[in-house]
PDB file of C-alpha atoms and ligand atoms in Angstrom:
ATOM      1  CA  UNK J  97     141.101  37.639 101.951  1.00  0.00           C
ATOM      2  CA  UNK J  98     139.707  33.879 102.277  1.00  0.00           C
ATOM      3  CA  UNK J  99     140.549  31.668 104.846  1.00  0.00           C
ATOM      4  CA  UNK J 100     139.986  28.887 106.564  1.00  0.00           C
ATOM      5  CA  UNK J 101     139.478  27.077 110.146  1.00  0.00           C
ATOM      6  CA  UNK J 102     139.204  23.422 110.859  1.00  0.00           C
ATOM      7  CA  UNK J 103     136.241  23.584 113.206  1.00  0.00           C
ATOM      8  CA  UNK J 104     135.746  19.968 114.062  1.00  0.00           C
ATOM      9  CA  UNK J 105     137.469  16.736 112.908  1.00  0.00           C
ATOM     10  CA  UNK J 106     137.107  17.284 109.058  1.00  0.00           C
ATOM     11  CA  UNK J 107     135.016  20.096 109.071  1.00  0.00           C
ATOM     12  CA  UNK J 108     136.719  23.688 107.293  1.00  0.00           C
ATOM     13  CA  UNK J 109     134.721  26.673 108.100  1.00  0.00           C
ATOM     14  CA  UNK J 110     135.727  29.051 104.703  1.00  0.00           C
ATOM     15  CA  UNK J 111     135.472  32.548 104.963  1.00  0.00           C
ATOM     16  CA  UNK J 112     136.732  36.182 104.246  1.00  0.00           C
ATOM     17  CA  UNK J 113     138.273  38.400 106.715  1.00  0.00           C
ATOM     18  CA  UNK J 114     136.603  41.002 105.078  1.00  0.00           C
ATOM     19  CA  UNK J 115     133.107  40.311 107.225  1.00  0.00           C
ATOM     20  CA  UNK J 116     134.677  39.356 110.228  1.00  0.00           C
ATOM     21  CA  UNK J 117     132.583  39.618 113.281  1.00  0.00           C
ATOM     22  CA  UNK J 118     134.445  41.944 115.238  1.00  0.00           C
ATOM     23  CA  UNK J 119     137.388  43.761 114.672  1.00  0.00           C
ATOM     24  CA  UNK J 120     139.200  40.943 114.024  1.00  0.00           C
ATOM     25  CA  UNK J 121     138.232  39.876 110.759  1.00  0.00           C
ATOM     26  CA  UNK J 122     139.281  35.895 111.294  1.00  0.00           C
ATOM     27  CA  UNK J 123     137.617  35.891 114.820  1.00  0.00           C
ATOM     28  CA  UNK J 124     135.177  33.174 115.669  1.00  0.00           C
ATOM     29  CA  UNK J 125     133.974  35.096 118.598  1.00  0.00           C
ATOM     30  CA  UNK J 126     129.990  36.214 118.752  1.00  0.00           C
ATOM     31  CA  UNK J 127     129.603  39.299 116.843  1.00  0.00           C
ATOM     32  CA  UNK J 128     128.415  41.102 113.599  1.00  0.00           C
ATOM     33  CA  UNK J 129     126.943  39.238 110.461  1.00  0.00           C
ATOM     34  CA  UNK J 130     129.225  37.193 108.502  1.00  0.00           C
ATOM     35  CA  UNK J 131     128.929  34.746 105.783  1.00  0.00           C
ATOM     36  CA  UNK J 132     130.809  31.339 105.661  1.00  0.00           C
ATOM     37  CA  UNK J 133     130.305  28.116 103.882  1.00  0.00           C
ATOM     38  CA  UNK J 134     131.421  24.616 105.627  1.00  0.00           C
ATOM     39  CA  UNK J 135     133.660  22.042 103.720  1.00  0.00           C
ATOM     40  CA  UNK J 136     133.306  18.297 105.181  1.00  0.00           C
ATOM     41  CA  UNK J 137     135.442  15.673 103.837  1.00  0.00           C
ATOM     42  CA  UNK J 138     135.278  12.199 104.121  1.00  0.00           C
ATOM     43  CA  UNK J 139     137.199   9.310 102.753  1.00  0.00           C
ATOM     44  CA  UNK J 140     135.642   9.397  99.415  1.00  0.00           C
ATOM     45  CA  UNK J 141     134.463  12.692  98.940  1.00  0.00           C
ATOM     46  CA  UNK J 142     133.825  15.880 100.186  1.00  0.00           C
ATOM     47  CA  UNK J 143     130.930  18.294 100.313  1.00  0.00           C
ATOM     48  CA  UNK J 144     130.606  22.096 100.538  1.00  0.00           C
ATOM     49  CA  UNK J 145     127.805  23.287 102.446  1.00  0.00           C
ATOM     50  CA  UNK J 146     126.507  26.302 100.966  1.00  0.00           C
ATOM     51  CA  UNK J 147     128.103  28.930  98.734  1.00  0.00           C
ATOM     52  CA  UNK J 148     127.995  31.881 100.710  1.00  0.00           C
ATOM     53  CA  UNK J 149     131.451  33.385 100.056  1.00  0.00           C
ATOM     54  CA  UNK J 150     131.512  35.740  97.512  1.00  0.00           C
ATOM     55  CA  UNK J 151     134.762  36.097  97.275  1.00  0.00           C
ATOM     56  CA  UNK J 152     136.995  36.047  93.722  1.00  0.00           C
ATOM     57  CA  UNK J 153     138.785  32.239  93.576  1.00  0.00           C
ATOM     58  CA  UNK J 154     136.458  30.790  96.581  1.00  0.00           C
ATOM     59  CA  UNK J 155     136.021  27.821  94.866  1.00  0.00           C
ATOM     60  CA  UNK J 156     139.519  26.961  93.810  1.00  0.00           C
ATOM     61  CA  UNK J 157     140.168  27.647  97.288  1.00  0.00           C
ATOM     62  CA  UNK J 158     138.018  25.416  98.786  1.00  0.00           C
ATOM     63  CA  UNK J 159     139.094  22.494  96.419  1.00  0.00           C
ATOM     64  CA  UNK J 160     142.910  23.504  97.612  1.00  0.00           C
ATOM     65  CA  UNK J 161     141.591  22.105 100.877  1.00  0.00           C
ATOM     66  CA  UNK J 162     141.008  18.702 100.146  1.00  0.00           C
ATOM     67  CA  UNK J 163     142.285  16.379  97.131  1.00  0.00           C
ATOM     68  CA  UNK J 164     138.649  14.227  97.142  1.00  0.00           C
ATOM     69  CA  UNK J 165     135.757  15.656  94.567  1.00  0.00           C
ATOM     70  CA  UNK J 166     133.501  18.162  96.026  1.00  0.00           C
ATOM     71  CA  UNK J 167     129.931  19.006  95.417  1.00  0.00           C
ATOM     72  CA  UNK J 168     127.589  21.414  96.711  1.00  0.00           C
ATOM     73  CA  UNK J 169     125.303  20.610  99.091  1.00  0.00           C
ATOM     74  CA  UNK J 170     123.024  24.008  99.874  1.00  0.00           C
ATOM     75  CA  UNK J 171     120.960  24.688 103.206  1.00  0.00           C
ATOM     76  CA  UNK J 172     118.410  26.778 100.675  1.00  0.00           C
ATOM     77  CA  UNK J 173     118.492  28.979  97.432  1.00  0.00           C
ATOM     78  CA  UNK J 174     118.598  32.306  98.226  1.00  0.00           C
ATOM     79  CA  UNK J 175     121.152  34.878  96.577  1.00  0.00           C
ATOM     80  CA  UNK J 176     123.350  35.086  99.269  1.00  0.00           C
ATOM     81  CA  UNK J 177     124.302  30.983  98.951  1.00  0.00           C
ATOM     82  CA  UNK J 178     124.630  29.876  95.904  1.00  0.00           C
ATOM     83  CA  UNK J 179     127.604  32.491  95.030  1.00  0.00           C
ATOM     84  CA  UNK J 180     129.927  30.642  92.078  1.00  0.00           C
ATOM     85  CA  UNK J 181     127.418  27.640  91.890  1.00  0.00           C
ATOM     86  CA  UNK J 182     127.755  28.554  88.173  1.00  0.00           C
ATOM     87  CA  UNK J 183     131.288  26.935  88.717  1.00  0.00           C
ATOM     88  CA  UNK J 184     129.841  23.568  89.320  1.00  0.00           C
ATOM     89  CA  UNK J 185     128.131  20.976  87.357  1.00  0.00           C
ATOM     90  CA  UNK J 186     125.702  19.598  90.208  1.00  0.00           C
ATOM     91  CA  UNK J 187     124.575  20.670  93.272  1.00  0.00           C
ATOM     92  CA  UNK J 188     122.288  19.035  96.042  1.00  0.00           C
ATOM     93  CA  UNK J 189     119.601  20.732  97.659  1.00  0.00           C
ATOM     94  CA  UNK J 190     115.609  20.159  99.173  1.00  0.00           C
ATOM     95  CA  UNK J 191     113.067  19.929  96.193  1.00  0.00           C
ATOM     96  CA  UNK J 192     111.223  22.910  97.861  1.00  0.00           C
ATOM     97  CA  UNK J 193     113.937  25.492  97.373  1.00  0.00           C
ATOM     98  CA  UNK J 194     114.156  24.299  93.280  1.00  0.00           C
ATOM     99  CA  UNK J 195     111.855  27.644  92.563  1.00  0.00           C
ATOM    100  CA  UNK J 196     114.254  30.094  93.966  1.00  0.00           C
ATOM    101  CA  UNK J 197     117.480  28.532  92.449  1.00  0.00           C
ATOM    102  CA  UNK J 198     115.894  29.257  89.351  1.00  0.00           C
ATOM    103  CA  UNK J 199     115.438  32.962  90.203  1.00  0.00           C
ATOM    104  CA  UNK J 200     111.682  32.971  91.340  1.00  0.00           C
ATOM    105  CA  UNK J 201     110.609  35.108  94.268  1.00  0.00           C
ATOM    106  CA  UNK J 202     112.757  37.770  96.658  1.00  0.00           C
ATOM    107  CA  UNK J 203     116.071  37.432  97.064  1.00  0.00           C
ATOM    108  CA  UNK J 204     117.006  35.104  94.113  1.00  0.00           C
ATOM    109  CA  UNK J 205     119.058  35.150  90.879  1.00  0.00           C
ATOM    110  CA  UNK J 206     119.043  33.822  88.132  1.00  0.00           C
ATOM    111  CA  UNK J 207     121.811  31.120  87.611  1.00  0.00           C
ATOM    112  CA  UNK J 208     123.315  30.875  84.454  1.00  0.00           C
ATOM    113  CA  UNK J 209     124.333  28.082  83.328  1.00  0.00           C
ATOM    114  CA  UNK J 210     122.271  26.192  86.043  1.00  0.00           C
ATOM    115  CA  UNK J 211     124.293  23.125  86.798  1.00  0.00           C
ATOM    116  CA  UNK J 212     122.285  19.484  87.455  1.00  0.00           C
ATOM    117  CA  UNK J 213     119.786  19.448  90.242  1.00  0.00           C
ATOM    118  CA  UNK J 214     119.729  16.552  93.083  1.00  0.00           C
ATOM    119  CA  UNK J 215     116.982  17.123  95.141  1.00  0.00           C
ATOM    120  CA  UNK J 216     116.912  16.230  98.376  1.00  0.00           C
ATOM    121  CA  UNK J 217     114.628  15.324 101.205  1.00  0.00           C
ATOM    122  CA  UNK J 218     114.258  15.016 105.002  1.00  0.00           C
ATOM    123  CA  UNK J 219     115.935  11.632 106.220  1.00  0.00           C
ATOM    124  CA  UNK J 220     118.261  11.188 103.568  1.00  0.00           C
ATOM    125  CA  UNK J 221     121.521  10.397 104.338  1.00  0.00           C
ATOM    126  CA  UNK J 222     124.737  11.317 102.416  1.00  0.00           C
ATOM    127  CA  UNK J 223     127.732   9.009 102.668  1.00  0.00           C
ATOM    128  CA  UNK J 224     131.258  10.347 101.985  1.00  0.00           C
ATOM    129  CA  UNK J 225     133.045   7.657 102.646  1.00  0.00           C
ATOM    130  CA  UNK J 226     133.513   6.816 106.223  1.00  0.00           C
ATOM    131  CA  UNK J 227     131.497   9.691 107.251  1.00  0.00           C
ATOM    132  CA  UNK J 228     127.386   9.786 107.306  1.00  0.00           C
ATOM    133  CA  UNK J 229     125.484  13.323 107.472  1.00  0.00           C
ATOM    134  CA  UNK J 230     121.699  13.538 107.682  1.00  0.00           C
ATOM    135  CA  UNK J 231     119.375  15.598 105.875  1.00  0.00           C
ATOM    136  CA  UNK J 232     116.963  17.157 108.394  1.00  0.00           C
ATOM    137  CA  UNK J 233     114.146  19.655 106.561  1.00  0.00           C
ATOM    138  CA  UNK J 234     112.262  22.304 108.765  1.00  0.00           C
ATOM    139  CA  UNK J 235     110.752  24.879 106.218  1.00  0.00           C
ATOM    140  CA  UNK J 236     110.670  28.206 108.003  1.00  0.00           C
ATOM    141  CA  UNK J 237     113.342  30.458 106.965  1.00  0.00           C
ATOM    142  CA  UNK J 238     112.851  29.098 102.959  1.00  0.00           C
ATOM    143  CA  UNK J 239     110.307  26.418 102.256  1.00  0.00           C
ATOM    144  CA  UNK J 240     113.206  24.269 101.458  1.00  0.00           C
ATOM    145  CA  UNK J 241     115.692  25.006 104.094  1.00  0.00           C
ATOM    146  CA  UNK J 242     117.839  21.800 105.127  1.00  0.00           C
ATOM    147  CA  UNK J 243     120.379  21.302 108.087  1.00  0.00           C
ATOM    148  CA  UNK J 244     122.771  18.619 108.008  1.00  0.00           C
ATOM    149  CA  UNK J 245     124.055  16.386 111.002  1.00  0.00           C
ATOM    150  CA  UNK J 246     127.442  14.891 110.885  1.00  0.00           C
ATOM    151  CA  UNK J 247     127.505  11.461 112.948  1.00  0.00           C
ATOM    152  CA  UNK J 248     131.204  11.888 113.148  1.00  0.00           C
ATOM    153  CA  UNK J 249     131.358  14.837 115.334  1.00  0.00           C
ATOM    154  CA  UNK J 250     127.892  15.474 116.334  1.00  0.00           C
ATOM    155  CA  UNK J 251     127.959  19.271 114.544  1.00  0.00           C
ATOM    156  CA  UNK J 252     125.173  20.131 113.004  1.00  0.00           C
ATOM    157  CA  UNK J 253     125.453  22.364 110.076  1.00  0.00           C
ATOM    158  CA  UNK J 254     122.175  24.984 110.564  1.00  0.00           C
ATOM    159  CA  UNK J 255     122.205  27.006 107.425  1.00  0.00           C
ATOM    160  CA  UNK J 256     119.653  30.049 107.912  1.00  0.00           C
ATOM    161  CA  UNK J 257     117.475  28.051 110.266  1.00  0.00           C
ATOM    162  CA  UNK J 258     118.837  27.515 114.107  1.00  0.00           C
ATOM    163  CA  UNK J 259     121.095  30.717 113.673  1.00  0.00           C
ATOM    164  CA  UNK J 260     121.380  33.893 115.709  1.00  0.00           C
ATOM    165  CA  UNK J 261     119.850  35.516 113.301  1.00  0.00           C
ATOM    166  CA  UNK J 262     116.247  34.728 111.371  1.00  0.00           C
ATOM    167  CA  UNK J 263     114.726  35.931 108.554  1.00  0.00           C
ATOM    168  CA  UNK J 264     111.172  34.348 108.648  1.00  0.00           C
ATOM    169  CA  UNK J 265     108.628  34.257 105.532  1.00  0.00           C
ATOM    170  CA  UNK J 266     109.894  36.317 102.733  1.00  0.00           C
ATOM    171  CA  UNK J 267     110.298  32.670 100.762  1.00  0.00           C
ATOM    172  CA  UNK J 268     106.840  30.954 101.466  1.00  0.00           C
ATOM    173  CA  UNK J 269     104.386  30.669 104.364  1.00  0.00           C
ATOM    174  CA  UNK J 270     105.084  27.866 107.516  1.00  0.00           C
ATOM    175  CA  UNK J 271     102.735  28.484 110.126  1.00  0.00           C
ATOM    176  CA  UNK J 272     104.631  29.589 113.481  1.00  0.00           C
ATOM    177  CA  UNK J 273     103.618  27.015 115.256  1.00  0.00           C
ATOM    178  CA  UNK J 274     104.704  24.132 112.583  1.00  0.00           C
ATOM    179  CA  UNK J 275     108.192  26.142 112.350  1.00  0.00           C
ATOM    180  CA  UNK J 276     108.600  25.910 116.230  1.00  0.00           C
ATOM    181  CA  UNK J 277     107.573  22.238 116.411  1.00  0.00           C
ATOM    182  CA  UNK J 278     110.113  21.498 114.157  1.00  0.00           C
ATOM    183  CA  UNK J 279     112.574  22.917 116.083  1.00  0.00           C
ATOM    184  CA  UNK J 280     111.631  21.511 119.363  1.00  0.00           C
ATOM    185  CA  UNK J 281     112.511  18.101 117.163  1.00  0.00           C
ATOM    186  CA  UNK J 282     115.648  19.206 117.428  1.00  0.00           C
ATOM    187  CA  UNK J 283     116.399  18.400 120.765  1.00  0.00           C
ATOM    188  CA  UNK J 284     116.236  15.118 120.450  1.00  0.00           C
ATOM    189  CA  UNK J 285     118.893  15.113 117.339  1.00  0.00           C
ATOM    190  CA  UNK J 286     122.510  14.437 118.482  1.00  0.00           C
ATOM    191  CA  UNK J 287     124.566  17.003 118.181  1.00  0.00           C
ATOM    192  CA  UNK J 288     126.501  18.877 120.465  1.00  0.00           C
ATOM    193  CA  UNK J 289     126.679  22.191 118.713  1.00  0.00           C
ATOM    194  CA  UNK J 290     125.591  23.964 115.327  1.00  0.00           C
ATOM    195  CA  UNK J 291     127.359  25.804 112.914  1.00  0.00           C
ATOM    196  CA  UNK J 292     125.287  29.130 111.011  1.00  0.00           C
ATOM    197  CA  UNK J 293     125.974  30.659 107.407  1.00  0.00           C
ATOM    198  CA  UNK J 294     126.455  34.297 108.977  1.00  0.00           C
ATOM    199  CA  UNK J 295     127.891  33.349 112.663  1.00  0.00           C
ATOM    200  CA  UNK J 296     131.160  32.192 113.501  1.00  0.00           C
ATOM    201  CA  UNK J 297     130.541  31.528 116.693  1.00  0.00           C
ATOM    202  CA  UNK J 298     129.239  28.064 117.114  1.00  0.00           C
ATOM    203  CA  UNK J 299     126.186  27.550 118.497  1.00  0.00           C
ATOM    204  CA  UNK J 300     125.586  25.298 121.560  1.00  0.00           C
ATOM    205  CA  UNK J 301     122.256  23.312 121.527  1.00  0.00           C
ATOM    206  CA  UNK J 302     120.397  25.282 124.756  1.00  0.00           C
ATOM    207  CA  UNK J 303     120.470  28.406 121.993  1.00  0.00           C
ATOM    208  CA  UNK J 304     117.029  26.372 121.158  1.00  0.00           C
ATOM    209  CA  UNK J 305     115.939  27.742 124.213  1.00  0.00           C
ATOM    210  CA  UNK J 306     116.504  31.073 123.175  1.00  0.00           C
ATOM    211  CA  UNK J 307     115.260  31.173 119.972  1.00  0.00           C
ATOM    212  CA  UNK J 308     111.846  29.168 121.143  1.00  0.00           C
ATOM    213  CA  UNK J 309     111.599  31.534 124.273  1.00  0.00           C
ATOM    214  CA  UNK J 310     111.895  35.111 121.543  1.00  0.00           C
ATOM    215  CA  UNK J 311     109.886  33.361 118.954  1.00  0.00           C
ATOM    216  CA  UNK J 312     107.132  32.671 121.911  1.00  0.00           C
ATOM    217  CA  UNK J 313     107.349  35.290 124.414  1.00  0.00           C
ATOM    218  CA  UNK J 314     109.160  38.581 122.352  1.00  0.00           C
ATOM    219  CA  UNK J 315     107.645  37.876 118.989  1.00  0.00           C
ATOM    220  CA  UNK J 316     103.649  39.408 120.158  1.00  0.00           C
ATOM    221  CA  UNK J 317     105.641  42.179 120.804  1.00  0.00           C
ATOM    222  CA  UNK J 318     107.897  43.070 118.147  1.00  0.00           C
ATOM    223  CA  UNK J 319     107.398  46.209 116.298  1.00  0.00           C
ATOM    224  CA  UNK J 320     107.349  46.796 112.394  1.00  0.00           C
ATOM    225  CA  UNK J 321     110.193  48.694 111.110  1.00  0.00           C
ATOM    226  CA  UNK J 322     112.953  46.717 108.656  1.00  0.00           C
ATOM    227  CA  UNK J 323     112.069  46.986 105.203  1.00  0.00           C
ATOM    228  CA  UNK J 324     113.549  44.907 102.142  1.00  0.00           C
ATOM    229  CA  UNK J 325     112.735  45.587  98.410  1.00  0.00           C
ATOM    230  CA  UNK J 326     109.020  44.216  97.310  1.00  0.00           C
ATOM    231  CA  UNK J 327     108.116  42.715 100.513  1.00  0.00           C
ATOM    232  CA  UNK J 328     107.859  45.794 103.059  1.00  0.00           C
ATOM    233  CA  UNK J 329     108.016  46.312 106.690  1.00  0.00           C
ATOM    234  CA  UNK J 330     108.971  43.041 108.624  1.00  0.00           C
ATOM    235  CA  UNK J 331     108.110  42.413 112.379  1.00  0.00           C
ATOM    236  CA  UNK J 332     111.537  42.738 113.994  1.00  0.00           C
ATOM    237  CA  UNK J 333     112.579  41.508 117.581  1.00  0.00           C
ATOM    238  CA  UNK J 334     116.153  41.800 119.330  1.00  0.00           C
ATOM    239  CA  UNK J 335     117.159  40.037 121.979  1.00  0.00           C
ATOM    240  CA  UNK J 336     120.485  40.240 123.958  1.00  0.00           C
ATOM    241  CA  UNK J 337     123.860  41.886 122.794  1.00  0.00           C
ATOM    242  CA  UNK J 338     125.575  40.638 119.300  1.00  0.00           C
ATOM    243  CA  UNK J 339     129.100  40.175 120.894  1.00  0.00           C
ATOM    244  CA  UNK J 340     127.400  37.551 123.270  1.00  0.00           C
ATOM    245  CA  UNK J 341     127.024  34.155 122.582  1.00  0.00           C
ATOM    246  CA  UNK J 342     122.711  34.383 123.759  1.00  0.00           C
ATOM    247  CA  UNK J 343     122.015  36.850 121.008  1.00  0.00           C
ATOM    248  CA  UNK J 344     119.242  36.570 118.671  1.00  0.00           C
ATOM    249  CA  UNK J 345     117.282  38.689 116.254  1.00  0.00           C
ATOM    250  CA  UNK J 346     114.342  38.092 113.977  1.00  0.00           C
ATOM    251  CA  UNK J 347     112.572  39.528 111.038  1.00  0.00           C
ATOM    252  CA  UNK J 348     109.342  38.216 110.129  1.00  0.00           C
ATOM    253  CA  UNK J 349     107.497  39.066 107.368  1.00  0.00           C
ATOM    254  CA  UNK J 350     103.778  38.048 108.125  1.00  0.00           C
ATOM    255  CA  UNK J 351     100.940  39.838 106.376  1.00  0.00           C
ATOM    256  CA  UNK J 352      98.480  42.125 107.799  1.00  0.00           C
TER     257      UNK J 352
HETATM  258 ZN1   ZN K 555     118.582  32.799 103.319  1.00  0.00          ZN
END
């Protein structure tokens, strides 16, 4: 069943209790995969970051939630977040992800009928009405893959990219070192924690540490073994326990 927590001041994390974390399925504890989008309203307008619900009546639901328009903003175009976007008649996302909303390359589909792209690039800022977010782009995860930082509350909204959990290169090719630069930016970027498609558990800023340190130090190390369709065996690393807050995991798909 969907549902719904207000996770800052005008921020809605939406998701089902279906994937829940842990045991219980509304938790917002550390723990197991999940999948949520993020609704942000502001006096105008709202947006809905991501469409990674696939749930019957998500989008209905999410417009129950707030009596401003909404329109899609997505952190990339893979398969997993642009569930419904057939629903909507624009959406909002980086220019480099534009390939795999239109169904090209692993872990796509194709969208039918494709509603009006906005593209979108790093710096930009979106206005809702009383409430500024900026675009922030560090390819990596997809080439296109966006986070958003709300001024309001100092959240950032992370998408696939400072997560718990990162699958790295299946979309396009970012050297490591470019990826980790770009992430070292984001200490410097004000916000006090992050919120991830698949964790509910926010995320507090010295998890940069964490995912530098396993990218650096664990990543010579990590063994081949996961396998998706068409691409093969990934590099994988694991680091800490899922049910604590310090965990992180990566799959990297580099070729021999
Ligand atoms: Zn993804």
């Amino acid at each position: 069943m969907l549902f719904h927590a207000q996770v800052a001041e005008g921020i809605f994390l939406i998701s089902s209790d279906i994937s829940g974390p842990n045991s219980d399925g509304r938790s917002l504890k550390p723990g197991r995969a999940t999948a949520n989008s993020y609704l942000v309203v502001g006096e105008d307008k709202a947006l809905l970051f991501d469409l990674a619900v696939n749930e019957p009546g998500v989008v209905n639901y999410v417009r129950s939630l707030t009596d401003r328009p909404v329109f899609p903003v997505l952190s990339h175009g893979h398969i997993d977040h642009v569930y419904h976007l057939e629903d909507f008649s624009e959406v909002w996302l980086h220019s480099g992800d534009i390939p795999l909303l239109k169904g090209k390359g692993i872990g796509t589909r194709k969208i039918k009928p494709l509603p009006v792209i906005h593209e979108l690039a790093d710096g930009d800022t979106i206005d809702l009405g009383g409430r500024l977010l900026d675009v922030i782009h560090i390819p990596g995860h997809t080439m296109g893959s966006i986070l958003l930082l709300d001024r309001n509350t100092k959240v950032l909204l992370s998408g696939d990219t400072f997560t718990r959990r990162l699958l790295y290169g299946i979309s396009g090719v970012v050297p490591m070192d470019e990826f980790c630069n770009r992430l070292r930016r984001l200490w410097d970027v004000p916000f006090d924690y992050a919120l991830s498609a698949h964790d509910r558990c926010a995320l507090p800023k010295e998890h940069l540490r964490t995912m530098l340190d396993a990218i650096t130090h664990d990543l010579p190390n990590a063994e081949k073994k996961f396998s998706i369709p068409f691409a093969g065996k990934l590099l994988c690393l694991t680091r800490g326990v899922e049910t604590e807050l310090d965990y992180f995991d990566m799959a990297y798909w580099k070729k021999a």
